[in-house]
PDB file of C-alpha atoms in Angstrom:
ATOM      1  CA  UNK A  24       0.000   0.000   0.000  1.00 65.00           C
ATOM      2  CA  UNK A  25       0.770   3.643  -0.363  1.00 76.00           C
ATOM      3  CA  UNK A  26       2.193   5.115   3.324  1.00 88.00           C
ATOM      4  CA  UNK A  27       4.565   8.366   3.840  1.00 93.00           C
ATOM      5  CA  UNK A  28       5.743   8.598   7.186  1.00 95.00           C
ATOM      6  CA  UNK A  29       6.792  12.573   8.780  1.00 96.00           C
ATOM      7  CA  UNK A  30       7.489  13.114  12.668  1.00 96.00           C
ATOM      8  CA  UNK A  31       4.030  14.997  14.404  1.00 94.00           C
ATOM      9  CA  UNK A  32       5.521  17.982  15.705  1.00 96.00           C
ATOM     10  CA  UNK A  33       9.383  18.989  15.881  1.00 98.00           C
ATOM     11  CA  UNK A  34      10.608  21.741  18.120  1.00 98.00           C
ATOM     12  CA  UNK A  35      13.798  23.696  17.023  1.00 97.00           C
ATOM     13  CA  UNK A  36      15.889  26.963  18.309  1.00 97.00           C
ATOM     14  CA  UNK A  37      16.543  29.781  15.988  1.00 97.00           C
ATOM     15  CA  UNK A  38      19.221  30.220  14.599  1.00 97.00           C
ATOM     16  CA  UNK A  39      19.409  26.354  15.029  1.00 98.00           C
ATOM     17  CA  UNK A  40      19.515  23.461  11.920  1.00 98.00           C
ATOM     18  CA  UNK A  41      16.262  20.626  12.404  1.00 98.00           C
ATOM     19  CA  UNK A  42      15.778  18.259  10.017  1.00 98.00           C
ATOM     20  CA  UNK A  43      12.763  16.791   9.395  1.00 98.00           C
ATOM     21  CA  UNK A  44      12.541  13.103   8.230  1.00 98.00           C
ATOM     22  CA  UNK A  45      10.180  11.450   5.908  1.00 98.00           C
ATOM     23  CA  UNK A  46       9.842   8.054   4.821  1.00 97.00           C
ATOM     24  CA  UNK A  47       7.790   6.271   2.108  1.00 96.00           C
ATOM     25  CA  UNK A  48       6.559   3.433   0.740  1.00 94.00           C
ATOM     26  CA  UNK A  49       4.861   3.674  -2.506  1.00 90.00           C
ATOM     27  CA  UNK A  50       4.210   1.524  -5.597  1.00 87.00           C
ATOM     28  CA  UNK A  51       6.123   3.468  -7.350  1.00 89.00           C
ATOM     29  CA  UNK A  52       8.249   6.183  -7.499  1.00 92.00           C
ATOM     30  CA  UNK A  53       8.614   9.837  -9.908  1.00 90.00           C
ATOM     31  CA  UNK A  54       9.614  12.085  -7.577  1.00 93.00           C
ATOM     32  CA  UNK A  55       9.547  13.702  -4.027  1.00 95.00           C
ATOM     33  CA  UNK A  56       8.005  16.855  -2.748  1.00 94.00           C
ATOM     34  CA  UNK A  57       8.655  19.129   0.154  1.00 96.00           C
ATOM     35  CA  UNK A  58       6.300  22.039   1.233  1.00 94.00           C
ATOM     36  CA  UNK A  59       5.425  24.511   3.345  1.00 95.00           C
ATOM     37  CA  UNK A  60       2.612  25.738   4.537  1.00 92.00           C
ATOM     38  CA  UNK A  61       1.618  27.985   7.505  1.00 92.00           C
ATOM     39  CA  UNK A  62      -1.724  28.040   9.657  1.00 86.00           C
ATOM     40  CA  UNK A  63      -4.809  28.404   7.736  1.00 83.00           C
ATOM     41  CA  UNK A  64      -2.608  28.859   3.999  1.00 87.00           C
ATOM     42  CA  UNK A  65      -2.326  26.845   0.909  1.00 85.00           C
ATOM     43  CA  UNK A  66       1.347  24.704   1.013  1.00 89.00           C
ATOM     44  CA  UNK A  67       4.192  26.649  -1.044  1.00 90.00           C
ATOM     45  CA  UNK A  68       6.374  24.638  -2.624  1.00 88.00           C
ATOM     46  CA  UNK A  69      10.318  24.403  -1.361  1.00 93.00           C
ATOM     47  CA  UNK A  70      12.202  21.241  -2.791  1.00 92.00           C
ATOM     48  CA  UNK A  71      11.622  18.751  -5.155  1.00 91.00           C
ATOM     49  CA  UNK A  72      13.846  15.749  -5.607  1.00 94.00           C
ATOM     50  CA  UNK A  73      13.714  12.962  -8.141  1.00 92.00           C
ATOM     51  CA  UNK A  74      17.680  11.830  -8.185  1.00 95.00           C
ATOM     52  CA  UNK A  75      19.324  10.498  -5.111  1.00 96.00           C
ATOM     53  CA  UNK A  76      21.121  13.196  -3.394  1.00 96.00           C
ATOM     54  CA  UNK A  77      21.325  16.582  -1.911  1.00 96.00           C
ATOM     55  CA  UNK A  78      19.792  19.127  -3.339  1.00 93.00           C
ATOM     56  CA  UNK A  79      20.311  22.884  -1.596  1.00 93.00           C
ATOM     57  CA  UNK A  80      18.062  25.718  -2.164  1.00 89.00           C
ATOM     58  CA  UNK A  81      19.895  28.972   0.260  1.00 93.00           C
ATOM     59  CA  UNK A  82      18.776  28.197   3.982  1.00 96.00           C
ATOM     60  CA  UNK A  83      17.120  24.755   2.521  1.00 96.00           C
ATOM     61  CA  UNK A  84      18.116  21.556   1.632  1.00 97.00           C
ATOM     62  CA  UNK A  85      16.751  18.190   0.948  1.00 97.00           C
ATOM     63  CA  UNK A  86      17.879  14.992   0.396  1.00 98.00           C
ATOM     64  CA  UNK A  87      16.369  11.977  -1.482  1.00 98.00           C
ATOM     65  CA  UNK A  88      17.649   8.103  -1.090  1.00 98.00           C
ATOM     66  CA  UNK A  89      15.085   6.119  -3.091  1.00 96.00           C
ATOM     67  CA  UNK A  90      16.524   2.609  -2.277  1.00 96.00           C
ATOM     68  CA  UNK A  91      16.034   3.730   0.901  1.00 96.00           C
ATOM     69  CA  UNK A  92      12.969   5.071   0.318  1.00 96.00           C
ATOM     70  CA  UNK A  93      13.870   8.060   2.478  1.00 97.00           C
ATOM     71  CA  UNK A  94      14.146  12.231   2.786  1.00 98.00           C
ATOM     72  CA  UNK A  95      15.131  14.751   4.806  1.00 98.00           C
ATOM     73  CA  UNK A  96      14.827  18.411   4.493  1.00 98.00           C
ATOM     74  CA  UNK A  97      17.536  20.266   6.008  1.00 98.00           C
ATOM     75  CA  UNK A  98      16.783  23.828   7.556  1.00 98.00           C
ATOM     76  CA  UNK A  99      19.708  26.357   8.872  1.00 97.00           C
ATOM     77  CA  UNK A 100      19.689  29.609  10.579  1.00 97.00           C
ATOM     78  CA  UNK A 101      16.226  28.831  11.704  1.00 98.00           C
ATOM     79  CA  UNK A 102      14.008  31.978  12.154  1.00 97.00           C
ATOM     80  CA  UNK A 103      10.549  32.542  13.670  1.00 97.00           C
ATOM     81  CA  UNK A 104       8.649  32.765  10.983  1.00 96.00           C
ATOM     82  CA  UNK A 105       9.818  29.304   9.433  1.00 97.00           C
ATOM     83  CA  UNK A 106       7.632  28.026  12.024  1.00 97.00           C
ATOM     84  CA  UNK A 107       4.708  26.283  10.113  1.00 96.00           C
ATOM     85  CA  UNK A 108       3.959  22.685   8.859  1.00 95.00           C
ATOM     86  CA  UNK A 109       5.978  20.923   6.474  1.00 97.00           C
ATOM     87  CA  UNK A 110       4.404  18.534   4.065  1.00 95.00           C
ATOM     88  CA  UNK A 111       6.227  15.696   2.200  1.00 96.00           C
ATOM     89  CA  UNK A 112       4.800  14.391  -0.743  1.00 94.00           C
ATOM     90  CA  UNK A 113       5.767  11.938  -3.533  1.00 94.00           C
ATOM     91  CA  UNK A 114       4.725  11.320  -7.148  1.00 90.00           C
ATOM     92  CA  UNK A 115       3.674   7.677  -7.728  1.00 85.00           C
ATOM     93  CA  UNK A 116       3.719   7.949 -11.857  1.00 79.00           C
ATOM     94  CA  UNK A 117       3.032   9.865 -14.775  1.00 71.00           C
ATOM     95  CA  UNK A 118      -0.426  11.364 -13.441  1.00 71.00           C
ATOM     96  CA  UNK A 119       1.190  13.987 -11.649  1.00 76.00           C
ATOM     97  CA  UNK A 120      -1.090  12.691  -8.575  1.00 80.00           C
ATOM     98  CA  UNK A 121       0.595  13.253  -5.533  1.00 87.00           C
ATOM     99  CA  UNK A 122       0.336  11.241  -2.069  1.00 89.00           C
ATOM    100  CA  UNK A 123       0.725  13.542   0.993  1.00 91.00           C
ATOM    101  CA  UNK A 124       2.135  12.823   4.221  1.00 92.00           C
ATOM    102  CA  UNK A 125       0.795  14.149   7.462  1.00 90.00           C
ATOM    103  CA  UNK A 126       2.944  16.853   7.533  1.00 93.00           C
ATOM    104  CA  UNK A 127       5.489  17.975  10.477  1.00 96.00           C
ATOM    105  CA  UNK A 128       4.458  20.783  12.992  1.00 96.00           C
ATOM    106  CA  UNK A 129       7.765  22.610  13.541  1.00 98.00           C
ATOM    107  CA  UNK A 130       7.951  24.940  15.914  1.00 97.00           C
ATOM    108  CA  UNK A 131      11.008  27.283  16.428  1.00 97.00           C
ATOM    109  CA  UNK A 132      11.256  28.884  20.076  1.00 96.00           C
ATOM    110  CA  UNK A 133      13.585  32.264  20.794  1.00 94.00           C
TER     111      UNK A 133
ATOM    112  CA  UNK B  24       6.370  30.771 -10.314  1.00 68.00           C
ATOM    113  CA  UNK B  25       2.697  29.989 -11.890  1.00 85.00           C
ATOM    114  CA  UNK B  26      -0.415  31.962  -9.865  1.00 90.00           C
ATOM    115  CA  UNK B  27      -3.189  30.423  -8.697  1.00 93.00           C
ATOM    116  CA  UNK B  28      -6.153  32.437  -7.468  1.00 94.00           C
ATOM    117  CA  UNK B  29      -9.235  31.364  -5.290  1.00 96.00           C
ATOM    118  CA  UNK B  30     -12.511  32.742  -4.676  1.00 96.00           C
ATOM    119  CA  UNK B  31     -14.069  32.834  -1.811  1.00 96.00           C
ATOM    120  CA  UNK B  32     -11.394  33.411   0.521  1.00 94.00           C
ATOM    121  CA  UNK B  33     -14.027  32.337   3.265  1.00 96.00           C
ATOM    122  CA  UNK B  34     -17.526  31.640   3.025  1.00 97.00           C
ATOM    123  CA  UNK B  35     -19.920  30.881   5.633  1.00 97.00           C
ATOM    124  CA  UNK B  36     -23.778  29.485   5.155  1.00 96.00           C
ATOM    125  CA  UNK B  37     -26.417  27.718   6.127  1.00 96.00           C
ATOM    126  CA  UNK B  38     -27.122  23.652   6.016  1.00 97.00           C
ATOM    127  CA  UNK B  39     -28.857  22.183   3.125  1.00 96.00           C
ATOM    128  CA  UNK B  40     -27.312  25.788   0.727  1.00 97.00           C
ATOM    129  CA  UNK B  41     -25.067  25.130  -1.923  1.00 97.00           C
ATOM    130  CA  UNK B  42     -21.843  27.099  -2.084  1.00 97.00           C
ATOM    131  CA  UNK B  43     -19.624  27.438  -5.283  1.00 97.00           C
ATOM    132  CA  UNK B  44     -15.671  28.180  -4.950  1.00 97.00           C
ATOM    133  CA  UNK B  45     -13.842  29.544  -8.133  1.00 97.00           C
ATOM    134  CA  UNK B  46     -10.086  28.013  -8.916  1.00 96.00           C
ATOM    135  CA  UNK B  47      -8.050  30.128 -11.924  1.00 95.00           C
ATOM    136  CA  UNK B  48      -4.831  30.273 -13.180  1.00 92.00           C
ATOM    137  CA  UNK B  49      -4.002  33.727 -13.801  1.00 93.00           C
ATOM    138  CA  UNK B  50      -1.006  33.733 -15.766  1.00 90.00           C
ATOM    139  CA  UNK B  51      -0.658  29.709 -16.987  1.00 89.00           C
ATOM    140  CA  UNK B  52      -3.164  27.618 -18.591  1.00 89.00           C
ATOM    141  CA  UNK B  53      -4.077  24.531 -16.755  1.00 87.00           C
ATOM    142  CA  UNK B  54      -5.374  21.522 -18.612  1.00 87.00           C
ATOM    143  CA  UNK B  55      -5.397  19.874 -15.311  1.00 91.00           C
ATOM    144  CA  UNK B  56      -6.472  21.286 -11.648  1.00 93.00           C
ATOM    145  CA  UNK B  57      -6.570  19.201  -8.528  1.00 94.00           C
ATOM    146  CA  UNK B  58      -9.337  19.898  -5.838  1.00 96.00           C
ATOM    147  CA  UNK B  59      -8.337  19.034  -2.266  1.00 94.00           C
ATOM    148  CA  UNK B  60      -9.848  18.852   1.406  1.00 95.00           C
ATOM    149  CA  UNK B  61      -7.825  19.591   4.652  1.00 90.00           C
ATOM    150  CA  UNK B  62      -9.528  19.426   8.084  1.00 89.00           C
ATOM    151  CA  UNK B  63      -7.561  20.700  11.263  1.00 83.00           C
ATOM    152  CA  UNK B  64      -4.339  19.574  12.057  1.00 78.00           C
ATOM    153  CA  UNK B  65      -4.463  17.083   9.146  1.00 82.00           C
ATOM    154  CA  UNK B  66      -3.013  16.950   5.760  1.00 82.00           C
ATOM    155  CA  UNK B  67      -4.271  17.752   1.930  1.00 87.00           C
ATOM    156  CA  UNK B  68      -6.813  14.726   0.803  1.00 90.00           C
ATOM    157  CA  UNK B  69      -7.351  14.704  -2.606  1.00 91.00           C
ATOM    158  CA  UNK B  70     -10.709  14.787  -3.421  1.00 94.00           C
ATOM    159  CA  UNK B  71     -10.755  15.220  -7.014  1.00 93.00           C
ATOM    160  CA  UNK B  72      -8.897  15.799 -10.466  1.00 91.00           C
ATOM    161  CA  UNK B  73     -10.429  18.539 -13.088  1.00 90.00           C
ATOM    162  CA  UNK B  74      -9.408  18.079 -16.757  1.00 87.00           C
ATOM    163  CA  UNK B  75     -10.601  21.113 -18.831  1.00 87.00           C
ATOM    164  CA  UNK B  76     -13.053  19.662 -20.968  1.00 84.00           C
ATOM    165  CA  UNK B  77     -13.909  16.168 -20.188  1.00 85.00           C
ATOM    166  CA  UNK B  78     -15.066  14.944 -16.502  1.00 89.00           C
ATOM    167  CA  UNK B  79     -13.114  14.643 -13.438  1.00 92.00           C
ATOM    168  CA  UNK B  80     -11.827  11.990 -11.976  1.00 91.00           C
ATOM    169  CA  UNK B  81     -13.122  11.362  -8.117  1.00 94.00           C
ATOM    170  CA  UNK B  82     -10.917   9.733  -5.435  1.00 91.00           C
ATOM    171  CA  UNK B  83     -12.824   7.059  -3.567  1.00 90.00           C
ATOM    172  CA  UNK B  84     -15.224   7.961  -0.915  1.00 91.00           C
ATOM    173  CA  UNK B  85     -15.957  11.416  -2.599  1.00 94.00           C
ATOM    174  CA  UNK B  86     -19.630  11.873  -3.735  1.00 93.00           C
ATOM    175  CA  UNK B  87     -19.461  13.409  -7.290  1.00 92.00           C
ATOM    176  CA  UNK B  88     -23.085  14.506  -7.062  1.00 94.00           C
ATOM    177  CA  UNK B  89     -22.405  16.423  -3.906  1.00 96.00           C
ATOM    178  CA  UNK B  90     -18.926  17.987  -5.015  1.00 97.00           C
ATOM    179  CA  UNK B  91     -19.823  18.996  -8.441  1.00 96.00           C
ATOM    180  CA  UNK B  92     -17.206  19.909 -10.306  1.00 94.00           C
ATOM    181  CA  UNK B  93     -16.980  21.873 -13.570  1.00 91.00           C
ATOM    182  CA  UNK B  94     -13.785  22.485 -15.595  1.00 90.00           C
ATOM    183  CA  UNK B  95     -15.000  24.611 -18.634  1.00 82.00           C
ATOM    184  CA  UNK B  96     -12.077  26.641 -19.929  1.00 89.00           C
ATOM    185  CA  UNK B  97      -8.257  26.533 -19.489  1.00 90.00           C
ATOM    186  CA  UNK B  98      -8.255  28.816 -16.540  1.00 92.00           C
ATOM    187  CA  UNK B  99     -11.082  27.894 -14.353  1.00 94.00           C
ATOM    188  CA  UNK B 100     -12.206  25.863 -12.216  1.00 94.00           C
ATOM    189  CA  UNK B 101     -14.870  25.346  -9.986  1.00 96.00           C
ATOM    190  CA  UNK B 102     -16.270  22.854  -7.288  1.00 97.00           C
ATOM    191  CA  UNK B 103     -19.722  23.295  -5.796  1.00 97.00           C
ATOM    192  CA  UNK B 104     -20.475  22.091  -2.500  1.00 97.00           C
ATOM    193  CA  UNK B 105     -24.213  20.915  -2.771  1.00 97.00           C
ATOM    194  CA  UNK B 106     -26.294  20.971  -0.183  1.00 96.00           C
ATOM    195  CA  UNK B 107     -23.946  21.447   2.473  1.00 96.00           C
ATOM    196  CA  UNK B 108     -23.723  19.996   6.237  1.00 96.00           C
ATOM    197  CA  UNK B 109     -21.418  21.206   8.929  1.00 96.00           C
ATOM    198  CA  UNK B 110     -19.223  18.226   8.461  1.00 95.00           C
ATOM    199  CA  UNK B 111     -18.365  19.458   5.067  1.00 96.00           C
ATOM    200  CA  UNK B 112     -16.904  22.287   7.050  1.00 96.00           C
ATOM    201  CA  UNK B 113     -12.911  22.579   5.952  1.00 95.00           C
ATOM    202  CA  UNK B 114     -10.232  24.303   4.276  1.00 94.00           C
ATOM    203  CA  UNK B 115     -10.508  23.743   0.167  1.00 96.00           C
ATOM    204  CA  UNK B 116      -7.399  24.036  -1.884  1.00 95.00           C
ATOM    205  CA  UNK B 117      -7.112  23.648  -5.694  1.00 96.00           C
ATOM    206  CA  UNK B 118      -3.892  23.856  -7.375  1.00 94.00           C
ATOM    207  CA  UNK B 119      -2.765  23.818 -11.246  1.00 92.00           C
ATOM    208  CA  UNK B 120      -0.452  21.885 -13.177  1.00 86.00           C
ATOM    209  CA  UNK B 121       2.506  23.444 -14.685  1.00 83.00           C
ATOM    210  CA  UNK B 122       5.269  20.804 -16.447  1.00 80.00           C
ATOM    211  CA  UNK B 123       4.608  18.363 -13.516  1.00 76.00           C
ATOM    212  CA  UNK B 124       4.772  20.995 -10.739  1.00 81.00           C
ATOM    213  CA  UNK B 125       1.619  21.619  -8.549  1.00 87.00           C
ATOM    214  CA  UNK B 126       0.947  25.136  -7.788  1.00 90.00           C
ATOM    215  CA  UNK B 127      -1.546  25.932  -4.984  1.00 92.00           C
ATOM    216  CA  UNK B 128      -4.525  28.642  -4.959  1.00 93.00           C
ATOM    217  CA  UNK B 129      -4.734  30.402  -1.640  1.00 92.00           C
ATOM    218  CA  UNK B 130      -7.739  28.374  -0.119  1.00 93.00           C
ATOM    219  CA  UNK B 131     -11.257  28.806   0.403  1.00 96.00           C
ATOM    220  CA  UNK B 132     -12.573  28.033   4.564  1.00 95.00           C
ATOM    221  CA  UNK B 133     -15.681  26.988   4.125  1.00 97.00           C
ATOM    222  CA  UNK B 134     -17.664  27.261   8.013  1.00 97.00           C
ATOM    223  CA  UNK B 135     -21.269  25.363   7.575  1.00 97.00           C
ATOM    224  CA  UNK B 136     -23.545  26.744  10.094  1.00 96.00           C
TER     225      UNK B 136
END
């Protein structure tokens, strides 16, 4: 079956790094999604990985293993307002469909 | 990157009314728009896909005669809430397709009294 596994709620510093894991386990695989999205907003988009690796985007970076079926996404020099829930999602095939995990709460603290 | 717009931004009415939300792309056409459902403190459910000019596509355990949707031109879509109950009550995003790359409308909160 499809599942995509994120952490509830993180709690981070600022000025601190957190990263936030996701797992997945899909029937198949065409890419990997990370987004934002604050309280009561529609998600923006931040990463999107298809090729094992890093991929680094200024304060942002995420990472994709897909025999591991695994990603991260790396935040530094944390600030208030990146508190806000981060989704992961990944892109079974060629319908552009995606499958959303829960999402992370993070919360940063002064 | 694309724009999606929504309208309402909120919308509250009665039980039993019907309420209609607009989806456009403003500066992209989108041959395909995705309608989704998020309740509090839980993620985006898909409810639906739009193709512009045929019929959408339903995800299981969505009513298509309750969430009507209509997908006329390249830049619009729209999803009508028939007959509404409170537990329809939820945060509605669409979001357009641009080379494989979802781009998200603001959202519409829909409060059924």
């Amino acid at each position: 079956g499809q599942n995509i596994d994120q952490p509830t709620e993180m709690t981070a510093t600022e000025g601190a790094i957190v990263q936030i894991n996701c797992t997945y386990q899909t029937s198949g695989f065409n890419g990997l999604f990370w987004y934002q999205q604050h309280a009561g907003e529609a998600p923006t988009f931040l990463s999107y990985n298809v090729l094992d690796g890093l991929e680094e985007k200024g304060r942002f970076s995420s990472f994709l293993s897909r025999s591991k079926g695994y990603s991260y996404l790396l935040l530094k020099e944390l600030q208030m307002k990146d508190s806000a829930s981060y989704l992961c999602a990944v892109r079974e095939g060629s319908n552009y469909q995606l499958i959303w995990g829960a999402g992370t709460k993070l919360i940063i603290k002064p | 990157g694309a724009v999606v717009s929504q309208h309402p931004s909120r919308v509250i009415c009665k039980s039993g009314t019907s309420v209609k939300i607009e989806c456009r792309s403003l500066d992209f056409q989108a041959t395909t728009m995705f309608w989704y459902r998020q309740f509090p403190k839980q993620s985006l459910m898909l409810m639906a896909t739009s193709n512009e000019g045929s019929k959408a596509t339903y995800e299981q355990g969505v009513e298509k005669d309750k969430f009507l949707i209509n997908h006329a031109s390249l830049t619009l879509s729209t999803l009508t809430v028939t007959s509404a109950h409170p537990e329809d009550s939820s945060f509605y995003i669409c979001s357009g397709l641009v080379h494989g790359e979802q781009f998200f409308g603001p959202g519409t909160r829909l409060t059924v009294l």
